[in-house]
XYZ file of C-alpha atoms in Angstrom:
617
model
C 7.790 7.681 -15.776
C 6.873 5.385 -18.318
C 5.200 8.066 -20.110
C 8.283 9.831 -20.325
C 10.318 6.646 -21.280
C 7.922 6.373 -24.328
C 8.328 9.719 -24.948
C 11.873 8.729 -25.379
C 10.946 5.474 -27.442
C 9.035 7.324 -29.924
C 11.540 10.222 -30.626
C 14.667 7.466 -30.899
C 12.035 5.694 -32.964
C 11.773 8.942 -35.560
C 15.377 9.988 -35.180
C 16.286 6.431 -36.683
C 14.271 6.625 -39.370
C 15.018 9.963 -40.408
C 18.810 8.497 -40.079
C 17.668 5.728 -43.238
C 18.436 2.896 -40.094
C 15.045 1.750 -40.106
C 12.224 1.569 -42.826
C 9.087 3.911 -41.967
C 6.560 2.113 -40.221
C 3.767 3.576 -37.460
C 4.748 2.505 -33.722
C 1.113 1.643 -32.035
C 2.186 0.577 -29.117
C 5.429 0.707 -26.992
C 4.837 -2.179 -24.959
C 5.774 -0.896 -21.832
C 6.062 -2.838 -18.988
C 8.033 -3.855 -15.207
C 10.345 -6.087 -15.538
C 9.716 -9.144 -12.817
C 13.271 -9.154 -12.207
C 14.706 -5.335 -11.151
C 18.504 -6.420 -12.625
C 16.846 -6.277 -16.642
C 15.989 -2.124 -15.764
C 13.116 -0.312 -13.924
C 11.463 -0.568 -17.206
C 11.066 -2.668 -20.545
C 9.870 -1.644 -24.293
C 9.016 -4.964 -26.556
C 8.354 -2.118 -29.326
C 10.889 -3.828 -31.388
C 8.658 -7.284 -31.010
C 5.640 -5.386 -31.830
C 6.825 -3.935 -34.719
C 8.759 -6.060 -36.643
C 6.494 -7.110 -39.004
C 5.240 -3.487 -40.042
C 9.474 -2.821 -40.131
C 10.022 -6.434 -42.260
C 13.039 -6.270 -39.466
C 14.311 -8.542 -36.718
C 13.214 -7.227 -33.348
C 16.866 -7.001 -32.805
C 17.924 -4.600 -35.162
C 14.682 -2.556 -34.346
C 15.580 -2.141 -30.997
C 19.533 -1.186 -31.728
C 18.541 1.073 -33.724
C 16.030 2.694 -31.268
C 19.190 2.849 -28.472
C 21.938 4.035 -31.036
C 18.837 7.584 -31.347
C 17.714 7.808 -27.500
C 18.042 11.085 -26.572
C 20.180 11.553 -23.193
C 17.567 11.785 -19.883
C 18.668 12.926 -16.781
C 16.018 10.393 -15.208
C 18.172 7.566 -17.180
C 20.995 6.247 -15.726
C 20.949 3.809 -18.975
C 19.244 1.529 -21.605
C 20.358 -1.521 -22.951
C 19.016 -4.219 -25.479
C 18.693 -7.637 -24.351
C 17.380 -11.114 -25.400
C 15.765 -10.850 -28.835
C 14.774 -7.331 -28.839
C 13.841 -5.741 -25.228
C 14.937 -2.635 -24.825
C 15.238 -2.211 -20.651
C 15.766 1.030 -19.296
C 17.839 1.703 -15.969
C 16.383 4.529 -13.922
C 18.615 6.468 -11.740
C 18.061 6.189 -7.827
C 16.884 10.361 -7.398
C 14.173 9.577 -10.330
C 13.354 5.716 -8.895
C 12.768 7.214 -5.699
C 10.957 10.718 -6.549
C 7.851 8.470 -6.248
C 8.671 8.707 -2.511
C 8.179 12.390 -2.139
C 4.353 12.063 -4.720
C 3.457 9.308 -2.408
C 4.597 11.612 0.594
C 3.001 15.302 -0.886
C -0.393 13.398 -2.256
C -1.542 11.569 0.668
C -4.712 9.983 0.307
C -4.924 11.057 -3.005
C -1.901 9.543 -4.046
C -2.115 6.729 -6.992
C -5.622 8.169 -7.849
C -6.832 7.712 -11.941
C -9.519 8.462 -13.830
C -10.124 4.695 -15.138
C -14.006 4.917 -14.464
C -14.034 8.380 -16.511
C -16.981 9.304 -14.047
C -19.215 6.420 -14.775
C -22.710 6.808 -12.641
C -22.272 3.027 -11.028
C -24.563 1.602 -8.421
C -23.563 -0.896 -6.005
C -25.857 -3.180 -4.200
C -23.939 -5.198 -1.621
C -25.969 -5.990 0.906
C -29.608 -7.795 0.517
C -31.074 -8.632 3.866
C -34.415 -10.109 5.951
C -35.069 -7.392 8.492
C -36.322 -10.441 10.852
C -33.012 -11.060 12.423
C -29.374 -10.532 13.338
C -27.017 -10.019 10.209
C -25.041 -12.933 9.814
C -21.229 -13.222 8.695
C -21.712 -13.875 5.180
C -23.414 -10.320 5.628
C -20.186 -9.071 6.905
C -18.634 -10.432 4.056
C -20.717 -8.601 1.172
C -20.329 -5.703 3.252
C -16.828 -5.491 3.802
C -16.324 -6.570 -0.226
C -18.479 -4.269 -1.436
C -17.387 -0.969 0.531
C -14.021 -1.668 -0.375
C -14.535 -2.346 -4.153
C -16.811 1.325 -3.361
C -13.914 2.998 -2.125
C -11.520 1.444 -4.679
C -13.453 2.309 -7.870
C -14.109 6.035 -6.393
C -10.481 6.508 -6.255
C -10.433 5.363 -9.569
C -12.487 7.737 -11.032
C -15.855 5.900 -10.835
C -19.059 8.039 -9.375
C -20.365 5.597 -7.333
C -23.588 4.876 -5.375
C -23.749 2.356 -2.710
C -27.134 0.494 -1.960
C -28.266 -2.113 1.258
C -31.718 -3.846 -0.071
C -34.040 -4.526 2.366
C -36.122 -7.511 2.103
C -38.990 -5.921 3.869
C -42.048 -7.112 1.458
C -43.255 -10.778 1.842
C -44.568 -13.591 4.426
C -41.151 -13.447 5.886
C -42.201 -9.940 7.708
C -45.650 -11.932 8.612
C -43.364 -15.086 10.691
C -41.259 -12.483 12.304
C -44.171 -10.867 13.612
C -46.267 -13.865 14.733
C -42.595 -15.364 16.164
C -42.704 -12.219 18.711
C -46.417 -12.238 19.112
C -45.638 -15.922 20.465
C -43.489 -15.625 22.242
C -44.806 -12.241 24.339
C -47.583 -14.385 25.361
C -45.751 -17.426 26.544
C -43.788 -14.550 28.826
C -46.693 -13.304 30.243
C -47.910 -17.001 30.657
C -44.665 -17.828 32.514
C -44.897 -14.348 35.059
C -48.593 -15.553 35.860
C -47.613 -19.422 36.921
C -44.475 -19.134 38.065
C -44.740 -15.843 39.736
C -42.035 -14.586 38.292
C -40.724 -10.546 36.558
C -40.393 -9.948 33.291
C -36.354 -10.480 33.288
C -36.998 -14.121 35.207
C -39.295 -14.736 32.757
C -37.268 -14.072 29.971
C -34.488 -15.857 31.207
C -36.921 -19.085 31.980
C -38.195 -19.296 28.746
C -34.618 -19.175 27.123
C -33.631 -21.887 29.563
C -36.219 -23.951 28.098
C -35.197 -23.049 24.268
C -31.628 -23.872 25.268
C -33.303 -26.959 26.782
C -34.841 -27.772 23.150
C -31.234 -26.745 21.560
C -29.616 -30.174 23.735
C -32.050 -32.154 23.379
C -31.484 -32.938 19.618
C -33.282 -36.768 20.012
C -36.092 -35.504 21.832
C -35.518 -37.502 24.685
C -36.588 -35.018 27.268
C -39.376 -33.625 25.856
C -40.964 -32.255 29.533
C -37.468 -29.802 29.448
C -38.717 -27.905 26.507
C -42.357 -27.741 26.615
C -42.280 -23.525 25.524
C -40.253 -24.478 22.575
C -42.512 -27.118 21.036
C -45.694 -25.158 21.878
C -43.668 -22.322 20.025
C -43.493 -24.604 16.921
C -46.622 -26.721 16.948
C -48.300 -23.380 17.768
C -46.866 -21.648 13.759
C -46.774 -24.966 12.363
C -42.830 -24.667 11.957
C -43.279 -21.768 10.317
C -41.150 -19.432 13.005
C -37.714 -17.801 13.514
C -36.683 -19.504 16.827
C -33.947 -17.927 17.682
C -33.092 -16.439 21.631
C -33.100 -12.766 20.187
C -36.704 -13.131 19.221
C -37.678 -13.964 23.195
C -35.268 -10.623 23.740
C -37.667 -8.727 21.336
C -40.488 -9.744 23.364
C -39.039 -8.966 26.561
C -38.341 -5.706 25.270
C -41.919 -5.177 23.757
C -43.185 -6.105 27.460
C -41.103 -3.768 29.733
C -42.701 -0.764 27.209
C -46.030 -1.422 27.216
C -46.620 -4.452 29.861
C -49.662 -6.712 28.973
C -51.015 -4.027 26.834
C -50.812 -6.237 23.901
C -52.258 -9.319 25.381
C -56.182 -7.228 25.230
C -55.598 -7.089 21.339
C -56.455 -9.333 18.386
C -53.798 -11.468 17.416
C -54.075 -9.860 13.976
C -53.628 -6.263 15.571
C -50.566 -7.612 17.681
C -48.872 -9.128 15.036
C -48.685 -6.407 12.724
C -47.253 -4.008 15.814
C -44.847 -6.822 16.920
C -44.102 -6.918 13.087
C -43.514 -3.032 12.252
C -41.820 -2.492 15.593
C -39.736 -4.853 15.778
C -38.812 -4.468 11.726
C -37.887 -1.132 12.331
C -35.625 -2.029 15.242
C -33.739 -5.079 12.899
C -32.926 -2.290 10.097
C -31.510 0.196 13.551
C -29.112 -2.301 14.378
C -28.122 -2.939 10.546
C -27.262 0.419 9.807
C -25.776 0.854 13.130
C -23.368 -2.428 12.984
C -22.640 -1.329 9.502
C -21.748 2.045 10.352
C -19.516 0.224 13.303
C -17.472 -1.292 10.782
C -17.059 1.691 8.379
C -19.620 0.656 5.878
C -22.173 3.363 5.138
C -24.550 3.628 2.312
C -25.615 6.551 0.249
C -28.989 4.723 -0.082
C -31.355 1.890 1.854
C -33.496 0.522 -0.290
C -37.392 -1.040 1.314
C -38.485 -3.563 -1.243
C -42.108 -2.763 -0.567
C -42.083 0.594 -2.181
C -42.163 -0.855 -5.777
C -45.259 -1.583 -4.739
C -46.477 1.716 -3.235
C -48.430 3.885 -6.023
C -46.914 7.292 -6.334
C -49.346 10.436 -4.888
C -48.095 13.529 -7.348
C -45.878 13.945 -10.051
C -45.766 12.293 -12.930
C -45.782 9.378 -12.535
C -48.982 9.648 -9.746
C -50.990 6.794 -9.504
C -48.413 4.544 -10.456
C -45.496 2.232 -8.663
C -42.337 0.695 -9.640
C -43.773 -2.426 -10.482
C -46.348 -1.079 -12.436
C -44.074 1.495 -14.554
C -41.221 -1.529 -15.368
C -44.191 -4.026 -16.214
C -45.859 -1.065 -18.360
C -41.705 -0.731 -20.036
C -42.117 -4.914 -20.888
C -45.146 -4.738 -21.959
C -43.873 -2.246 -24.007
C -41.702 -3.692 -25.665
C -43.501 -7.146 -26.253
C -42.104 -9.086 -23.412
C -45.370 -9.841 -20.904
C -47.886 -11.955 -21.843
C -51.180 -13.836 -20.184
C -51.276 -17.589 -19.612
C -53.262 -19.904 -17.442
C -54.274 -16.719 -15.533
C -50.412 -15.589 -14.638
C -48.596 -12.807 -16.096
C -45.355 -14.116 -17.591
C -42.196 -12.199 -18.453
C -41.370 -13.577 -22.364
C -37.174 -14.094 -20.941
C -36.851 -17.119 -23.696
C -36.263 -14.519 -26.010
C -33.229 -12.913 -24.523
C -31.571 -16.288 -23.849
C -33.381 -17.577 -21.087
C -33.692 -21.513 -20.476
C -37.422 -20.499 -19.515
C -40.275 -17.850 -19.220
C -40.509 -16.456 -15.850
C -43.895 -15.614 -13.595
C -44.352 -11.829 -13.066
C -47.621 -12.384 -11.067
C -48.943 -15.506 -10.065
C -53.091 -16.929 -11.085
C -54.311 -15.812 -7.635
C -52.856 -12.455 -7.814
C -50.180 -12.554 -5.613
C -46.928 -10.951 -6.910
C -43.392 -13.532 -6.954
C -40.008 -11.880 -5.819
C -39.049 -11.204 -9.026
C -41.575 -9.043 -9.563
C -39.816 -7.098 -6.945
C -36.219 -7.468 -9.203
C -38.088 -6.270 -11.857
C -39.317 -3.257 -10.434
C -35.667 -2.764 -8.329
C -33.775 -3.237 -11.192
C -35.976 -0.456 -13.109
C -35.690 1.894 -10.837
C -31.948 1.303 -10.307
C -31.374 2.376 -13.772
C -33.390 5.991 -13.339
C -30.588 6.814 -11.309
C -27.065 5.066 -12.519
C -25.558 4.257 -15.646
C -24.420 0.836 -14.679
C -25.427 -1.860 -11.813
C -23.068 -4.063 -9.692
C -25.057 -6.384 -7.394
C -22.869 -8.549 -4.974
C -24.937 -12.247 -4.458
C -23.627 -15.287 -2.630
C -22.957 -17.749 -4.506
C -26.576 -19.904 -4.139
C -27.614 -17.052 -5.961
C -26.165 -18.380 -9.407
C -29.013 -19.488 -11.369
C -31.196 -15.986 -10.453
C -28.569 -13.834 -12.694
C -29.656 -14.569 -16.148
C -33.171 -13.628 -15.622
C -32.403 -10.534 -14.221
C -29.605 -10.148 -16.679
C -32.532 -10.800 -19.234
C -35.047 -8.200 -17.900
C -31.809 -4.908 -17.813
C -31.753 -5.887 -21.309
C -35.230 -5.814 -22.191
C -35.577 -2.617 -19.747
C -32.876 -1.495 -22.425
C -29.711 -1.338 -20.361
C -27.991 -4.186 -22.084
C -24.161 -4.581 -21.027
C -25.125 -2.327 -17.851
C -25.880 -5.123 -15.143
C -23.213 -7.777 -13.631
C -23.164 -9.783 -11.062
C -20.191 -10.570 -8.567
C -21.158 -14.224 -6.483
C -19.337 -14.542 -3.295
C -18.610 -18.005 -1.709
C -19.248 -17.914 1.925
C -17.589 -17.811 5.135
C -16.505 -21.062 7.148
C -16.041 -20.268 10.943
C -13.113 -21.979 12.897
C -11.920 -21.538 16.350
C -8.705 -22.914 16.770
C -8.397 -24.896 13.123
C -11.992 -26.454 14.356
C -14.991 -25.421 12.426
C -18.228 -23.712 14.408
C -20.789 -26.164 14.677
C -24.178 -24.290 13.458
C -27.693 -26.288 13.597
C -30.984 -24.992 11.830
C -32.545 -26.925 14.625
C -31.151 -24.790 17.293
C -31.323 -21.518 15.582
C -27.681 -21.091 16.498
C -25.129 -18.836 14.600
C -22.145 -16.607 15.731
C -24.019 -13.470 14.249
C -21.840 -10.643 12.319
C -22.304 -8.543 15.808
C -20.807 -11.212 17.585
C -17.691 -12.060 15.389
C -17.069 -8.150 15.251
C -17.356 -7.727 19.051
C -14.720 -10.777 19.744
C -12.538 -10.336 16.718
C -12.596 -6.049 16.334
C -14.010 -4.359 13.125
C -10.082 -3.952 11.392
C -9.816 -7.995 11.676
C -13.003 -8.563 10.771
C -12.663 -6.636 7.392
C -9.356 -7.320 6.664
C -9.808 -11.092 6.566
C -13.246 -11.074 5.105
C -11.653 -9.082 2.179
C -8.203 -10.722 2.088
C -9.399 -13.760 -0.439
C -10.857 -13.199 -4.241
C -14.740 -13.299 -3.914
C -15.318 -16.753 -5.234
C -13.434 -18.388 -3.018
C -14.391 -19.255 0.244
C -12.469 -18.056 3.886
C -12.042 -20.328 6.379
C -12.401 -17.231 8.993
C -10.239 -19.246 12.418
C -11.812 -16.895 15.438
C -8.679 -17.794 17.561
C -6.081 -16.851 14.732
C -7.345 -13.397 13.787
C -7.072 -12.377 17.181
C -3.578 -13.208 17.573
C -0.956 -10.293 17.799
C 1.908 -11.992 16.053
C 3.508 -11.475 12.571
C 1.239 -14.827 11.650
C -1.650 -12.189 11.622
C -1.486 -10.489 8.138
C -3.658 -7.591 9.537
C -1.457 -7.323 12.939
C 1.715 -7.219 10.719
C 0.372 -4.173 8.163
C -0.679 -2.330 11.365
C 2.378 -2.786 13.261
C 4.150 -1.997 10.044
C 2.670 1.420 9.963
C 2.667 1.804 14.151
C 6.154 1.486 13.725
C 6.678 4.162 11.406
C 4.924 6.293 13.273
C 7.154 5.528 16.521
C 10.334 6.242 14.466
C 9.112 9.793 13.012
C 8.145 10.698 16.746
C 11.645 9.825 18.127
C 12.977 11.526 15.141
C 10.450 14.992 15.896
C 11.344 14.471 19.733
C 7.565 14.812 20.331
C 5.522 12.264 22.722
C 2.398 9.789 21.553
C 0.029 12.126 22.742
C 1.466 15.065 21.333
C 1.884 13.451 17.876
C -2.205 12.711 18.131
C -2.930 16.179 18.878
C -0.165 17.358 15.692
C -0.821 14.645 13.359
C 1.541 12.380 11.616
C 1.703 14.275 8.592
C 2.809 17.525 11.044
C 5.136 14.922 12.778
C 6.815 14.043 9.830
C 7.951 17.536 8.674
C 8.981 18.227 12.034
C 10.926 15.236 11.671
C 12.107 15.621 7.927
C 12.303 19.242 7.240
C 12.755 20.342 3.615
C 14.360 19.730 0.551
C 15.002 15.583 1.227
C 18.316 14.567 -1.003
C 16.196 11.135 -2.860
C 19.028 10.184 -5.094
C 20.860 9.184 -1.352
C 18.721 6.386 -1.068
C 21.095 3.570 -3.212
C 21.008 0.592 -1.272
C 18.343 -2.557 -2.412
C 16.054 -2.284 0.127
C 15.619 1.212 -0.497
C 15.184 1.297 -4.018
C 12.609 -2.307 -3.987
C 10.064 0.611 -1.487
C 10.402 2.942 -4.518
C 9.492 0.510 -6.701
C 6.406 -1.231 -4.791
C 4.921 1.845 -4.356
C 5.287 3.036 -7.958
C 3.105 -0.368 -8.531
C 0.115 1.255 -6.364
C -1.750 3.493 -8.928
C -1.830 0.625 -11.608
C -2.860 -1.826 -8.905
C -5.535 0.245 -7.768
C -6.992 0.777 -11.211
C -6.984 -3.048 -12.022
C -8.600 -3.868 -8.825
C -11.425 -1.301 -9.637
C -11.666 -2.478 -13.543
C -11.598 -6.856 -12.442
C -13.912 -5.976 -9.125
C -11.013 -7.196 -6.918
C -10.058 -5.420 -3.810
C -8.502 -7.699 -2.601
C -5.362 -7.684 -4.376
C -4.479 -4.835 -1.426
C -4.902 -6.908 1.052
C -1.762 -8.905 -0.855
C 0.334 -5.518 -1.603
C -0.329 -3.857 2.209
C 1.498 -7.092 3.066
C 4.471 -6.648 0.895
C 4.820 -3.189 1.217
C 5.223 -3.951 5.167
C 7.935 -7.039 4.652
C 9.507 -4.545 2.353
C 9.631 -1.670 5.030
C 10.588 -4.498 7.274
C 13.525 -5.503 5.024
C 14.532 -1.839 4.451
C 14.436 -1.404 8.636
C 17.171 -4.303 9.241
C 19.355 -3.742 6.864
C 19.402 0.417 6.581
C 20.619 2.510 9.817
C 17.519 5.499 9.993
C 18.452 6.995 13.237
C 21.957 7.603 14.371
C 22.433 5.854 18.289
C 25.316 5.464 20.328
C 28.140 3.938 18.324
C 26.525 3.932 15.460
C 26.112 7.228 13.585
C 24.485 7.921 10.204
C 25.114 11.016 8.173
C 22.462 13.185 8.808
C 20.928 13.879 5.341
C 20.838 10.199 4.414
C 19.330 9.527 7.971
C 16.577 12.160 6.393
C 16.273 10.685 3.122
C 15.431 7.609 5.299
C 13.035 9.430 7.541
C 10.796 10.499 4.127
C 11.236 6.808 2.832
C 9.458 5.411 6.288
C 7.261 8.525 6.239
C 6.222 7.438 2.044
C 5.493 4.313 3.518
C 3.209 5.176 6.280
C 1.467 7.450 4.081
C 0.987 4.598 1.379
C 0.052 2.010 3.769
C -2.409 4.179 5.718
C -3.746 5.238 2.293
C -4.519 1.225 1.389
C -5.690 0.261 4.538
C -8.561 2.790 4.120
C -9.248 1.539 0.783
C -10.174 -1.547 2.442
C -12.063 0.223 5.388
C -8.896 -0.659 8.293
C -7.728 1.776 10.342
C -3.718 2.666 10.528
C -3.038 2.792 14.228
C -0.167 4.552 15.048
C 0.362 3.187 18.082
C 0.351 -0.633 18.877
């Protein structure tokens, strides 16, 4: 429509100039825009602002002048100048509400653009240790960045989506050792206490839990596993109960078999083993919660030397450190390689590879970052927010790769756990966390998402356990779904067809059962009616500035208004006639196709955000 009305602008426009009512002058821009307020028009021109210096006119004879020439529209019911110069147009209620029968035809590919104009974009939203459980301010990358995925495809961008594993450092060493430990203290335990490997296991997580209480080390003979566990790595261990699970596990598949090795040999199977499990259970919680990737990425093969090809005999990092040097940007000091970032703005040079050899991680960003740009046009990494002072050296290195204006960087604050309006205690010392598993299994994977994506990345969520869980209007999530369950109830009383016929049919079958054909829009007159009409004209525009700012979570915000609007609509409009109170019966179908434009549009946003739209509830 607002194509159309500017259409209309720029053909009054000519027409009054032709007339000798206004000087000749070149109209840029019509300044179209919504009105805040739906009693100034659907729509508003501030041509007449715009232009009146070119016209050496006040924006007030511009625009009369302009409204004396509009041509008649059937979609107009009429225009009118107001203030110093707007120009507001009044839509009638069939073309206000024909947006009802796109939303309804279109589906999922309703309010769909081509804003991205196809551009190649990877995102990397989730960067993880393979040593341990994901934690929730995993969840929250993962739920922001498959949404802002989903949003940006269905605004025209070709996108790529990336998980980074952190598989290449002393990290993988710890984890390895950590199980190593901890298999031999369980074999240790079955031998003295005469115990099975399940006893065992549950004896030596007594005694970490032991450790966990006993935070003044008062009662040192209750956790003598634990500290042997520490002394024994020097500190240097991940101590958490899921480790002792890991080897448990190890134990009932190969028994003592790995107590007859070196330590060496042990660690490294513990290590590979038990890596390869961690990045199982990622992809398989991720894929719980609707978040796949087109691509996981192992950090350790920028380091692996290709075997054929052309590039054979080289590896990431030795191809992107080949491009710098290149281009004049490594140099030699004090034994180190150094990456010459001071020229690109930089508050320092930055170590490539260290005196004795040994590579730094961002060597590793180096050699990701390259290779990220052999296969996109543009890069969108997701950080938390500690992350802040790493983006201008990697900003540096895209540009001296030669992608300047291709990398950005979106920080998310993190995620503080409540139960009940009290925060979740969490202690380093006792390893203790509710894990991303553990908040999905309590909470569900639509809660989980839907909160975790309901605030602007750079602010934080207080995420209250207790509160997401309720079923009550309170619950933003629990009010879109029921919103939409509702809907669907009403279009199966209205197609006379039971829940578990309607699953086997499908809602959109349901609906034209319901409906039928040839739905009378300009019927649909009263307030509530016409304020649906207009809040789901708003999608397509929404959608596009949430992909173009990197904020998804402006949905969140218009799923929620779009169901106190249906909500609204439901009170105060009859849709179904019932005993004493009939409704004609083409309005009450005009009605029908406004809830059914509704469900469509809400189930449409809810998967932009990766929530389901139950329709039942």
């Amino acid at each position: 429509m607002p194509e159309k009305i500017e259409e209309l602008v720029r053909t009054a426009l000519t027409a009054a100039q032709e007339a000798g009512d206004l000087p000749a002058f070149e109209l840029e821009d019509c300044g179209m825009e919504r009105p805040a307020d739906t009693s100034h028009g659907e729509w508003t021109s501030t041509c007449a602002m715009k232009s009146a210096k070119l016209a050496h006119c006040a924006p007030k004879k511009i625009a009369d002048a302009i409204v004396a020439h509009m041509p008649e529209s059937a979609e107009i019911a009429k225009v009118e100048v107001a203030g110093p110069g707007f120009i507001n147009f009044y839509l009638n209620a069939a073309a206000n509400n024909a947006i009802l029968d796109v939303a309804r035809k279109e589906g999922m590919d309703f309010a769909k653009s081509n804003v991205g104009q196809g551009l190649k974009t990877q995102v990397e939203f989730v960067s993880a240790n393979p040593v341990g459980p994901m934690h929730v301010g995993h969840g929250r990358w993962a739920a922001l960045g498959d949404s802002l995925c989903r949003v940006m495809s269905h605004a025209g961008y070709d996108i790529q989506r990336e998980f980074y594993i952190n598989d290449h450092g002393s990290q993988m060493d710890v984890f390895g050792n950590s199980i190593s430990y901890r298999y031999m203290q369980l074999i240790g335990i079955m031998e003295k206490e005469g115990l099975d490997i399940d006893g065992a296991r549950d004896f030596l997580a007594q005694d970490r839990d032991n450790f966990v209480q006993d935070e003044a080390d008062e009662h040192l003979d209750s956790h003598p596993y634990m500290d042997a566990f520490t002394e024994g790595l020097g500190g240097n261990a991940y101590g958490g109960t899921y480790i002792i699970d890991e080897a448990a596990a190890f134990y009932k598949k190969d028994g003592d078999k790995w107590a007859h090795v070196t330590d060496e040999e042990r660690m490294l199977y513990f290590r590979e083993e038990g890596y390869a499990k961690m990045v199982e259970n990622m992809r398989q919680l991720c894929h719980d919660v609707r978040c796949d990737f087109d691509k996981w990425f192992s950090e350790r093969t920028v380091y692996i030397k290709d075997t054929e090809g052309e590039h054979a005999g080289t590896s990431a990092v030795d191809r992107a450190f080949a491009k710098l040097d290149e281009m004049g940007y490594l140099y030699n000091k004090d034994g180190a390689l150094w990456f010459r970032s001071t020229d690109l703005g930089d508050d320092k040079d930055r170590v490539l590879v260290k005196a004795n050899g040994e590579y730094t991680y961002f060597a590793s960003d180096v050699a990701y970052h390259w290779d990220k740009f052999q296969r996109v046009d543009h890069v969108i990494d997701i950080w938390g927010c500690d992350h802040h002072g790493y983006i201008n050296r990697v900003r540096c290195v895209c540009d001296a790769l030669g992608y300047p204006g291709q990398f950005e960087v979106l920080l998310g604050q993190f995620v503080n756990l409540l139960r009940n309006g009290k925060p979740i205690r969490m202690s380093k010392r006792k390893g203790t966390m509710v894990t991303f598993q553990e908040l999905v299994d309590e909470v569900g994977a639509d809660a989980t998402r839907y909160t975790l994506i309901s605030r602007s990345s750079n602010q934080a969520i207080d995420f209250d356990i207790e509160a997401v869980k309720e079923k009550s209007q309170n619950n933003p999530v629990y009010y879109v779904q029921y919103a939409h369950a509702r809907i669907c109830s009403i279009l199966r009383k209205a197609a006379g067809v039971t829940p578990e016929e309607a699953a086997e049919m499908g809602m959109d079958a349901v609906a034209a059962k319901a409906i039928g054909e040839n739905v009378d829009y300009a019927l649909l007159t009263d307030p509530t009616e016409l304020a649906l009409s207009r809040k789901i004209s708003e999608l397509e525009d929404l959608i596009a500035s949430c992909a173009r700012d990197r904020a998804p979570f402006r949905l969140t915000h218009f799923a929620e208004e779009l169901a106190a609007g249906f909500h609204s609509f439901y009170q105060a409009c009859q849709v179904l006639p019932s005993e004493g109170r009939p409704v004609d019966a083409e309005l009450s179908r005009a009605r029908l196709a406004a809830c059914d434009a509704v469900r469509s549009v809400l189930e449409l946003v809810l998967s932009l955000i990766g929530v389901s739209a139950p329709t039942t509830m």
